[in-house]
Amino acid sequence: MKKSLIAVAVAGMFAAPAAMAEVTISGAINLGIELVKSTGGSAGGSSLSRNQLNANYSNINISSTDDIGNGNKVVFNYQLVVDPSTFGNPVNRNSYLGIAGTWGAFKMGSNENVYERHMYQADPLDGAVGPGGNLMILGTPGAGVAFEVDQTAATPAAGQVGFYRRSSHTIWYESPNWNGFTFEVDYTLSAAKTVAGTDPKLISIGAKFAPEGGPFYVDVAYEKHDDMFGVNRIAGQTSGTGSTDDAMQIGGGFMLGDLGLHLRYERLSYEVDGVTLAGDATSVERDAMWFGVKYNLPSGYIGAELGIADEYDCEQVGGGCTAPDTGAKMFGIGYFHNLSKQSQLQFIYGRTDNDDNGTYTQAAAPLGGTPGSDHQVFHVGIKHTF
């Protein structure tokens, strides 16, 4: 439910000659108690356990729409990430100003790109980055190194290894809905360029077919990062002049009465151009599969997920590149009990089991990113939407 704030009093104070636009405030606060544990990893070390609060995807949206005629509207949204569990100011997340009409919508701002959003419907545990969320497997090669390249002197600030990150300085187009078919194209401007000879940019493209009232959906998405050097850089590897990182996913789902089934495949590819030193990595690829199931109940629903990330395939100058035991498996299950139309109790368990060199993690795990560390999280919380 949305609550509207009409700035009548403010308009009167300043004797505005025209009526001010209606502003709406909406959002969700999702807060719970978590018990989290990480094992020591393949290199040894002690296990760590702790309890904490986790706000997951809590946010507040301030939005406004202005009808400019001929079926067109100026649209505005500013989203704030909020975290009641700790101190600190809210920060901007998905925010934009744009124009929308029967032809679609053009927007500009900071964007949660279409590649990431296609993952959400396949995640029945409410919050793709929360406990058991599929962004622990999809869109990332793990919290560690995909391949090693030291570009300290020529690394744009836009560098990122994941394909589930939002992008700044972004413009995008959203198509209208043609009998269930939609698509979107997102593109970043060159504001991240800091070094001559590099051209950091991101393009994210996605299409979806979901007939209204139909029992199924299918979607496909592709994202490309140029010169973002989406890897952890370490000393000892210094060749390489540019990078091209690609991600592709295809997925779908089907409803059988109260039972929903979801399946998704993804391939990530990382490449460095101009590599000349023997032993330096030139490329890495990683495949992953994702399975999700959701069963609706009169009181809410039950969800479960399984993610499987394969180990890396890699190449290096001179051959001989291997990346054994870099995969992982993740399992999650949850029960979501509706207290009302706006409030919900959540009980979620998530577990990530890494191979000896795998670095996939769980939400706020104490040793996230430690090779070979396994992680468990149990979350009991409340979600309130408004």
CSV table of C-alpha atoms in Angstrom, one decimal:
chain,number,residue,atom,x,y,z
A,1,MET,CA,0.0,0.0,0.0
A,2,LYS,CA,1.3,3.4,-0.9
A,3,LYS,CA,0.7,6.6,1.0
A,4,SER,CA,0.5,9.9,-0.8
A,5,LEU,CA,1.9,13.2,0.4
A,6,ILE,CA,0.3,16.2,-1.3
A,7,ALA,CA,2.4,19.4,-0.8
A,8,VAL,CA,-0.7,21.7,-0.6
A,9,ALA,CA,0.6,23.6,2.5
A,10,VAL,CA,4.0,24.2,0.9
A,11,ALA,CA,2.5,25.3,-2.3
A,12,GLY,CA,0.4,27.8,-0.5
A,13,MET,CA,3.4,29.2,1.4
A,14,PHE,CA,5.2,30.0,-1.8
A,15,ALA,CA,2.0,31.0,-3.7
A,16,ALA,CA,2.8,28.6,-6.5
A,17,PRO,CA,0.9,29.5,-9.7
A,18,ALA,CA,0.3,25.9,-10.6
A,19,ALA,CA,-0.6,22.7,-8.7
A,20,MET,CA,2.4,20.7,-7.5
A,21,ALA,CA,2.8,17.1,-8.5
A,22,GLU,CA,1.7,14.4,-6.1
A,23,VAL,CA,4.6,12.6,-4.4
A,24,THR,CA,4.3,9.0,-3.3
A,25,ILE,CA,6.4,7.2,-0.6
A,26,SER,CA,6.7,3.5,-0.6
A,27,GLY,CA,9.2,0.8,0.4
A,28,ALA,CA,9.9,-2.2,2.5
A,29,ILE,CA,11.7,-2.7,5.8
A,30,ASN,CA,13.0,-6.2,6.2
A,31,LEU,CA,14.8,-6.9,9.5
A,32,GLY,CA,15.6,-10.1,11.4
A,33,ILE,CA,17.9,-11.9,13.8
A,34,GLU,CA,20.6,-14.1,12.2
A,35,LEU,CA,22.8,-16.9,13.4
A,36,VAL,CA,25.8,-17.2,11.1
A,37,LYS,CA,28.7,-19.6,11.0
A,38,SER,CA,31.8,-20.1,8.8
A,39,THR,CA,34.3,-22.9,8.9
A,40,GLY,CA,38.0,-22.2,8.8
A,41,GLY,CA,38.6,-23.0,5.2
A,42,SER,CA,41.0,-25.3,3.4
A,43,ALA,CA,44.1,-23.5,4.7
A,44,GLY,CA,43.1,-24.2,8.3
A,45,GLY,CA,42.1,-21.7,10.9
A,46,SER,CA,39.2,-21.5,13.4
A,47,SER,CA,35.5,-21.6,12.6
A,48,LEU,CA,33.6,-18.4,13.5
A,49,SER,CA,30.0,-18.0,14.7
A,50,ARG,CA,28.1,-14.9,15.5
A,51,ASN,CA,24.6,-13.5,15.8
A,52,GLN,CA,23.5,-10.2,14.2
A,53,LEU,CA,20.7,-8.2,12.7
A,54,ASN,CA,20.3,-8.1,8.9
A,55,ALA,CA,18.2,-5.6,7.0
A,56,ASN,CA,18.4,-7.3,3.6
A,57,TYR,CA,16.8,-5.2,0.9
A,58,SER,CA,15.2,-2.6,3.1
A,59,ASN,CA,14.5,0.6,1.1
A,60,ILE,CA,12.4,3.7,0.9
A,61,ASN,CA,11.2,5.1,-2.5
A,62,ILE,CA,10.2,8.7,-3.2
A,63,SER,CA,8.5,9.0,-6.6
A,64,SER,CA,6.6,11.5,-8.7
A,65,THR,CA,4.8,11.5,-12.1
A,66,ASP,CA,4.0,14.6,-14.2
A,67,ASP,CA,1.6,14.3,-17.2
A,68,ILE,CA,3.0,16.4,-20.0
A,69,GLY,CA,0.3,15.5,-22.6
A,70,ASN,CA,0.0,13.3,-25.7
A,71,GLY,CA,0.2,10.2,-23.5
A,72,ASN,CA,3.7,11.1,-22.1
A,73,LYS,CA,4.8,11.6,-18.5
A,74,VAL,CA,7.9,12.7,-16.7
A,75,VAL,CA,8.8,10.1,-14.2
A,76,PHE,CA,11.0,10.4,-11.1
A,77,ASN,CA,12.2,7.9,-8.5
A,78,TYR,CA,14.7,8.2,-5.7
A,79,GLN,CA,15.5,5.1,-3.7
A,80,LEU,CA,17.2,5.1,-0.4
A,81,VAL,CA,18.8,2.0,1.2
A,82,VAL,CA,17.9,2.0,4.9
A,83,ASP,CA,19.3,-0.2,7.6
A,84,PRO,CA,17.6,0.0,11.1
A,85,SER,CA,20.2,-2.4,12.5
A,86,THR,CA,23.1,0.0,12.6
A,87,PHE,CA,24.0,3.7,12.5
A,88,GLY,CA,24.7,5.6,9.3
A,89,ASN,CA,23.0,7.7,6.7
A,90,PRO,CA,20.7,6.3,4.0
A,91,VAL,CA,22.5,5.9,0.6
A,92,ASN,CA,21.1,6.1,-2.9
A,93,ARG,CA,20.4,2.9,-4.9
A,94,ASN,CA,18.0,2.8,-7.9
A,95,SER,CA,17.2,6.4,-8.8
A,96,TYR,CA,16.2,8.0,-12.1
A,97,LEU,CA,14.5,10.8,-14.0
A,98,GLY,CA,13.0,10.0,-17.3
A,99,ILE,CA,10.1,10.2,-19.8
A,100,ALA,CA,7.5,7.4,-20.3
A,101,GLY,CA,4.7,6.9,-22.8
A,102,THR,CA,3.1,4.3,-25.0
A,103,TRP,CA,6.4,3.9,-26.8
A,104,GLY,CA,8.2,2.8,-23.7
A,105,ALA,CA,10.4,4.7,-21.3
A,106,PHE,CA,13.8,6.4,-21.4
A,107,LYS,CA,15.5,6.9,-18.0
A,108,MET,CA,18.8,8.2,-16.7
A,109,GLY,CA,20.4,7.8,-13.3
A,110,SER,CA,21.7,4.9,-11.2
A,111,ASN,CA,20.3,1.5,-12.2
A,112,GLU,CA,19.8,-2.0,-11.0
A,113,ASN,CA,20.5,-3.4,-14.5
A,114,VAL,CA,18.2,-5.8,-16.3
A,115,TYR,CA,20.7,-8.7,-16.1
A,116,GLU,CA,20.4,-8.7,-12.3
A,117,ARG,CA,16.6,-8.2,-12.1
A,118,HIS,CA,16.1,-11.3,-14.3
A,119,MET,CA,17.4,-13.3,-11.4
A,120,TYR,CA,14.9,-12.2,-8.9
A,121,GLN,CA,11.8,-14.1,-10.1
A,122,ALA,CA,13.9,-17.3,-9.9
A,123,ASP,CA,14.6,-16.6,-6.2
A,124,PRO,CA,11.6,-17.6,-4.0
A,125,LEU,CA,13.5,-16.7,-0.7
A,126,ASP,CA,12.6,-13.0,-1.0
A,127,GLY,CA,15.8,-11.1,-1.5
A,128,ALA,CA,18.4,-12.3,-4.0
A,129,VAL,CA,21.2,-11.1,-1.8
A,130,GLY,CA,19.7,-12.2,1.5
A,131,PRO,CA,20.1,-15.6,3.3
A,132,GLY,CA,19.9,-18.3,0.6
A,133,GLY,CA,19.7,-15.6,-2.1
A,134,ASN,CA,20.7,-16.6,-5.6
A,135,LEU,CA,23.2,-13.7,-6.0
A,136,MET,CA,25.5,-15.8,-3.7
A,137,ILE,CA,26.0,-18.0,-6.8
A,138,LEU,CA,24.6,-16.2,-9.9
A,139,GLY,CA,26.4,-13.2,-11.3
A,140,THR,CA,29.6,-13.8,-9.4
A,141,PRO,CA,32.6,-16.2,-9.7
A,142,GLY,CA,32.9,-16.1,-5.9
A,143,ALA,CA,34.3,-13.5,-3.6
A,144,GLY,CA,37.9,-14.2,-4.6
A,145,VAL,CA,40.0,-14.0,-7.8
A,146,ALA,CA,38.5,-14.9,-11.2
A,147,PHE,CA,42.0,-14.5,-12.7
A,148,GLU,CA,45.0,-12.6,-11.7
A,149,VAL,CA,46.2,-9.4,-13.4
A,150,ASP,CA,47.9,-6.4,-11.9
A,151,GLN,CA,46.6,-3.2,-13.5
A,152,THR,CA,47.3,-0.9,-10.6
A,153,ALA,CA,48.5,1.9,-12.7
A,154,ALA,CA,45.7,1.7,-15.3
A,155,THR,CA,42.6,0.5,-13.5
A,156,PRO,CA,39.4,2.5,-13.9
A,157,ALA,CA,37.4,3.1,-10.7
A,158,ALA,CA,34.5,1.2,-12.3
A,159,GLY,CA,36.2,-2.2,-11.8
A,160,GLN,CA,33.9,-5.0,-10.7
A,161,VAL,CA,34.0,-8.8,-10.8
A,162,GLY,CA,30.2,-9.2,-10.3
A,163,PHE,CA,27.3,-9.0,-12.8
A,164,TYR,CA,24.8,-8.2,-10.1
A,165,ARG,CA,26.1,-4.7,-9.3
A,166,ARG,CA,24.2,-1.5,-10.0
A,167,SER,CA,25.8,1.1,-12.3
A,168,SER,CA,26.1,4.9,-12.0
A,169,HIS,CA,25.9,7.4,-14.9
A,170,THR,CA,23.5,5.0,-16.7
A,171,ILE,CA,20.9,5.6,-19.4
A,172,TRP,CA,18.4,3.0,-20.4
A,173,TYR,CA,15.3,2.2,-22.5
A,174,GLU,CA,12.4,0.0,-21.3
A,175,SER,CA,10.0,-1.3,-24.0
A,176,PRO,CA,6.3,-1.4,-23.8
A,177,ASN,CA,4.6,-4.7,-23.2
A,178,TRP,CA,3.7,-6.4,-26.5
A,179,ASN,CA,1.4,-9.2,-25.5
A,180,GLY,CA,3.8,-10.4,-22.9
A,181,PHE,CA,7.1,-9.6,-24.6
A,182,THR,CA,9.3,-6.9,-23.1
A,183,PHE,CA,12.9,-5.9,-23.4
A,184,GLU,CA,15.4,-3.4,-21.9
A,185,VAL,CA,18.8,-2.0,-22.8
A,186,ASP,CA,21.1,-0.3,-20.2
A,187,TYR,CA,24.3,1.6,-21.1
A,188,THR,CA,26.8,3.5,-18.9
A,189,LEU,CA,28.4,6.7,-20.0
A,190,SER,CA,32.2,7.1,-19.9
A,191,ALA,CA,32.3,8.9,-16.5
A,192,ALA,CA,34.5,6.2,-15.0
A,193,LYS,CA,37.3,6.8,-17.5
A,194,THR,CA,40.4,7.9,-15.6
A,195,VAL,CA,43.3,6.5,-17.8
A,196,ALA,CA,44.0,7.2,-21.5
A,197,GLY,CA,43.8,4.1,-23.6
A,198,THR,CA,40.9,2.5,-21.6
A,199,ASP,CA,37.2,2.9,-22.3
A,200,PRO,CA,35.3,1.5,-19.3
A,201,LYS,CA,31.6,0.9,-20.1
A,202,LEU,CA,28.8,-1.5,-19.4
A,203,ILE,CA,25.9,-2.7,-21.5
A,204,SER,CA,23.1,-4.9,-20.2
A,205,ILE,CA,20.4,-6.3,-22.4
A,206,GLY,CA,17.5,-8.5,-21.4
A,207,ALA,CA,14.2,-9.8,-23.0
A,208,LYS,CA,11.3,-11.6,-21.4
A,209,PHE,CA,8.1,-13.3,-22.5
A,210,ALA,CA,5.5,-13.7,-19.8
A,211,PRO,CA,1.9,-13.7,-21.2
A,212,GLU,CA,-0.6,-12.1,-18.9
A,213,GLY,CA,-2.4,-14.7,-16.9
A,214,GLY,CA,-0.2,-17.4,-18.4
A,215,PRO,CA,1.4,-20.2,-16.3
A,216,PHE,CA,5.0,-19.7,-17.6
A,217,TYR,CA,7.7,-17.2,-18.4
A,218,VAL,CA,11.1,-17.4,-20.3
A,219,ASP,CA,13.9,-14.8,-20.3
A,220,VAL,CA,17.4,-14.2,-21.6
A,221,ALA,CA,19.9,-11.6,-20.6
A,222,TYR,CA,23.5,-10.5,-21.6
A,223,GLU,CA,25.8,-8.1,-20.0
A,224,LYS,CA,29.3,-6.9,-21.1
A,225,HIS,CA,31.9,-4.9,-19.2
A,226,ASP,CA,34.8,-3.3,-21.1
A,227,ASP,CA,38.0,-2.2,-19.5
A,228,MET,CA,36.6,-2.7,-16.0
A,229,PHE,CA,39.2,-5.2,-15.0
A,230,GLY,CA,36.6,-7.1,-13.0
A,231,VAL,CA,39.1,-9.1,-11.0
A,232,ASN,CA,41.1,-8.9,-7.8
A,233,ARG,CA,44.6,-7.6,-8.7
A,234,ILE,CA,47.6,-9.0,-7.0
A,235,ALA,CA,51.3,-8.3,-7.3
A,236,GLY,CA,53.4,-10.5,-9.7
A,237,GLN,CA,51.2,-10.3,-12.8
A,238,THR,CA,51.7,-7.1,-14.7
A,239,SER,CA,50.8,-7.6,-18.4
A,240,GLY,CA,47.5,-6.7,-20.0
A,241,THR,CA,46.1,-3.6,-21.6
A,242,GLY,CA,42.4,-4.0,-21.5
A,243,SER,CA,39.6,-6.4,-20.4
A,244,THR,CA,36.3,-7.8,-21.7
A,245,ASP,CA,34.0,-9.5,-19.3
A,246,ASP,CA,30.8,-11.1,-20.4
A,247,ALA,CA,27.8,-12.7,-18.7
A,248,MET,CA,24.9,-14.6,-20.3
A,249,GLN,CA,21.9,-16.2,-18.6
A,250,ILE,CA,18.7,-18.0,-19.8
A,251,GLY,CA,15.9,-19.0,-17.5
A,252,GLY,CA,12.3,-19.8,-17.2
A,253,GLY,CA,9.5,-20.9,-14.9
A,254,PHE,CA,6.2,-22.7,-14.8
A,255,MET,CA,3.2,-22.7,-12.4
A,256,LEU,CA,1.4,-25.9,-11.7
A,257,GLY,CA,-1.5,-24.7,-9.5
A,258,ASP,CA,0.1,-23.5,-6.3
A,259,LEU,CA,3.5,-25.0,-7.3
A,260,GLY,CA,6.1,-22.8,-9.1
A,261,LEU,CA,9.2,-24.2,-10.6
A,262,HIS,CA,12.2,-22.1,-11.8
A,263,LEU,CA,15.4,-23.1,-13.7
A,264,ARG,CA,18.3,-20.9,-14.8
A,265,TYR,CA,21.7,-21.4,-16.5
A,266,GLU,CA,24.5,-18.8,-16.5
A,267,ARG,CA,28.0,-18.5,-18.0
A,268,LEU,CA,30.5,-15.8,-16.9
A,269,SER,CA,33.6,-15.1,-19.0
A,270,TYR,CA,36.6,-12.9,-18.1
A,271,GLU,CA,39.3,-11.9,-20.6
A,272,VAL,CA,42.4,-9.7,-20.5
A,273,ASP,CA,43.8,-8.2,-23.8
A,274,GLY,CA,47.5,-7.7,-24.4
A,275,VAL,CA,48.8,-10.3,-22.0
A,276,THR,CA,52.4,-11.2,-22.9
A,277,LEU,CA,54.1,-12.6,-19.8
A,278,ALA,CA,54.4,-16.4,-19.6
A,279,GLY,CA,52.1,-17.7,-16.9
A,280,ASP,CA,49.8,-14.7,-16.9
A,281,ALA,CA,46.1,-15.6,-17.2
A,282,THR,CA,44.3,-14.6,-20.4
A,283,SER,CA,40.8,-15.9,-19.7
A,284,VAL,CA,38.5,-17.6,-17.2
A,285,GLU,CA,35.0,-19.1,-17.7
A,286,ARG,CA,32.5,-20.3,-15.1
A,287,ASP,CA,29.1,-22.1,-15.6
A,288,ALA,CA,26.3,-22.3,-13.0
A,289,MET,CA,22.9,-23.8,-12.7
A,290,TRP,CA,20.0,-22.6,-10.4
A,291,PHE,CA,16.9,-24.4,-9.4
A,292,GLY,CA,14.0,-22.9,-7.4
A,293,VAL,CA,10.7,-24.1,-6.1
A,294,LYS,CA,7.8,-22.2,-4.5
A,295,TYR,CA,4.6,-23.6,-3.0
A,296,ASN,CA,1.8,-21.3,-2.1
A,297,LEU,CA,-0.1,-21.9,1.2
A,298,PRO,CA,-3.2,-20.2,2.6
A,299,SER,CA,-0.9,-18.7,5.3
A,300,GLY,CA,1.9,-17.7,3.0
A,301,TYR,CA,4.4,-19.9,1.1
A,302,ILE,CA,7.4,-22.3,1.3
A,303,GLY,CA,10.4,-21.7,-1.0
A,304,ALA,CA,13.6,-23.8,-1.6
A,305,GLU,CA,16.6,-23.3,-3.9
A,306,LEU,CA,19.7,-25.1,-5.1
A,307,GLY,CA,22.6,-23.4,-6.9
A,308,ILE,CA,25.6,-25.2,-8.4
A,309,ALA,CA,28.7,-23.3,-9.6
A,310,ASP,CA,31.3,-25.3,-11.6
A,311,GLU,CA,35.0,-24.8,-11.3
A,312,TYR,CA,36.8,-22.3,-13.5
A,313,ASP,CA,38.0,-23.1,-17.0
A,314,CYS,CA,41.1,-20.9,-17.6
A,315,GLU,CA,43.8,-20.2,-20.1
A,316,GLN,CA,47.2,-18.5,-19.7
A,317,VAL,CA,50.3,-17.5,-21.7
A,318,GLY,CA,52.3,-20.7,-22.3
A,319,GLY,CA,49.4,-23.0,-21.4
A,320,GLY,CA,49.0,-25.2,-18.4
A,321,CYS,CA,46.4,-23.1,-16.6
A,322,THR,CA,44.3,-25.0,-14.1
A,323,ALA,CA,41.8,-23.9,-11.5
A,324,PRO,CA,40.8,-27.0,-9.7
A,325,ASP,CA,38.3,-27.2,-6.8
A,326,THR,CA,36.9,-23.6,-7.4
A,327,GLY,CA,33.2,-24.6,-7.5
A,328,ALA,CA,30.5,-24.6,-4.8
A,329,LYS,CA,27.0,-25.7,-4.0
A,330,MET,CA,24.4,-23.6,-2.2
A,331,PHE,CA,21.1,-24.6,-0.7
A,332,GLY,CA,18.3,-22.5,0.9
A,333,ILE,CA,14.9,-23.1,2.3
A,334,GLY,CA,12.3,-20.8,3.9
A,335,TYR,CA,8.8,-20.4,5.2
A,336,PHE,CA,7.0,-17.0,4.8
A,337,HIS,CA,3.9,-16.4,7.0
A,338,ASN,CA,1.6,-13.6,6.1
A,339,LEU,CA,0.5,-11.6,9.1
A,340,SER,CA,-1.5,-9.1,6.9
A,341,LYS,CA,-1.3,-7.6,3.5
A,342,GLN,CA,1.7,-5.5,4.6
A,343,SER,CA,3.6,-7.6,7.1
A,344,GLN,CA,5.2,-11.0,7.0
A,345,LEU,CA,7.2,-13.4,9.3
A,346,GLN,CA,10.2,-15.0,7.6
A,347,PHE,CA,12.1,-18.1,8.5
A,348,ILE,CA,15.1,-18.8,6.2
A,349,TYR,CA,18.0,-21.2,6.3
A,350,GLY,CA,20.9,-21.0,3.8
A,351,ARG,CA,24.1,-23.0,3.4
A,352,THR,CA,27.1,-22.7,1.0
A,353,ASP,CA,29.6,-25.5,0.7
A,354,ASN,CA,32.8,-24.6,-1.2
A,355,ASP,CA,35.3,-26.8,-2.8
A,356,ASP,CA,38.8,-26.4,-1.4
A,357,ASN,CA,39.5,-23.3,-3.6
A,358,GLY,CA,36.0,-22.0,-3.9
A,359,THR,CA,35.2,-18.6,-2.4
A,360,TYR,CA,31.4,-18.3,-2.7
A,361,THR,CA,29.8,-16.9,0.5
A,362,GLN,CA,26.5,-16.4,2.4
A,363,ALA,CA,24.9,-13.2,3.5
A,364,ALA,CA,27.2,-11.5,6.0
A,365,ALA,CA,29.2,-14.7,6.7
A,366,PRO,CA,32.1,-14.1,9.1
A,367,LEU,CA,34.7,-15.6,6.8
A,368,GLY,CA,33.1,-14.8,3.4
A,369,GLY,CA,35.7,-15.1,0.6
A,370,THR,CA,38.0,-17.4,2.5
A,371,PRO,CA,39.0,-20.3,0.1
A,372,GLY,CA,37.3,-23.6,1.1
A,373,SER,CA,35.2,-22.0,3.9
A,374,ASP,CA,31.6,-23.3,4.3
A,375,HIS,CA,28.9,-21.0,5.5
A,376,GLN,CA,25.5,-21.4,7.2
A,377,VAL,CA,22.9,-18.8,8.2
A,378,PHE,CA,19.5,-19.0,9.9
A,379,HIS,CA,17.3,-15.9,9.7
A,380,VAL,CA,14.1,-15.1,11.7
A,381,GLY,CA,12.7,-11.7,10.7
A,382,ILE,CA,9.8,-9.5,9.9
A,383,LYS,CA,9.1,-7.7,6.5
A,384,HIS,CA,6.8,-4.7,6.5
A,385,THR,CA,5.9,-3.0,3.2
A,386,PHE,CA,4.2,0.3,2.8
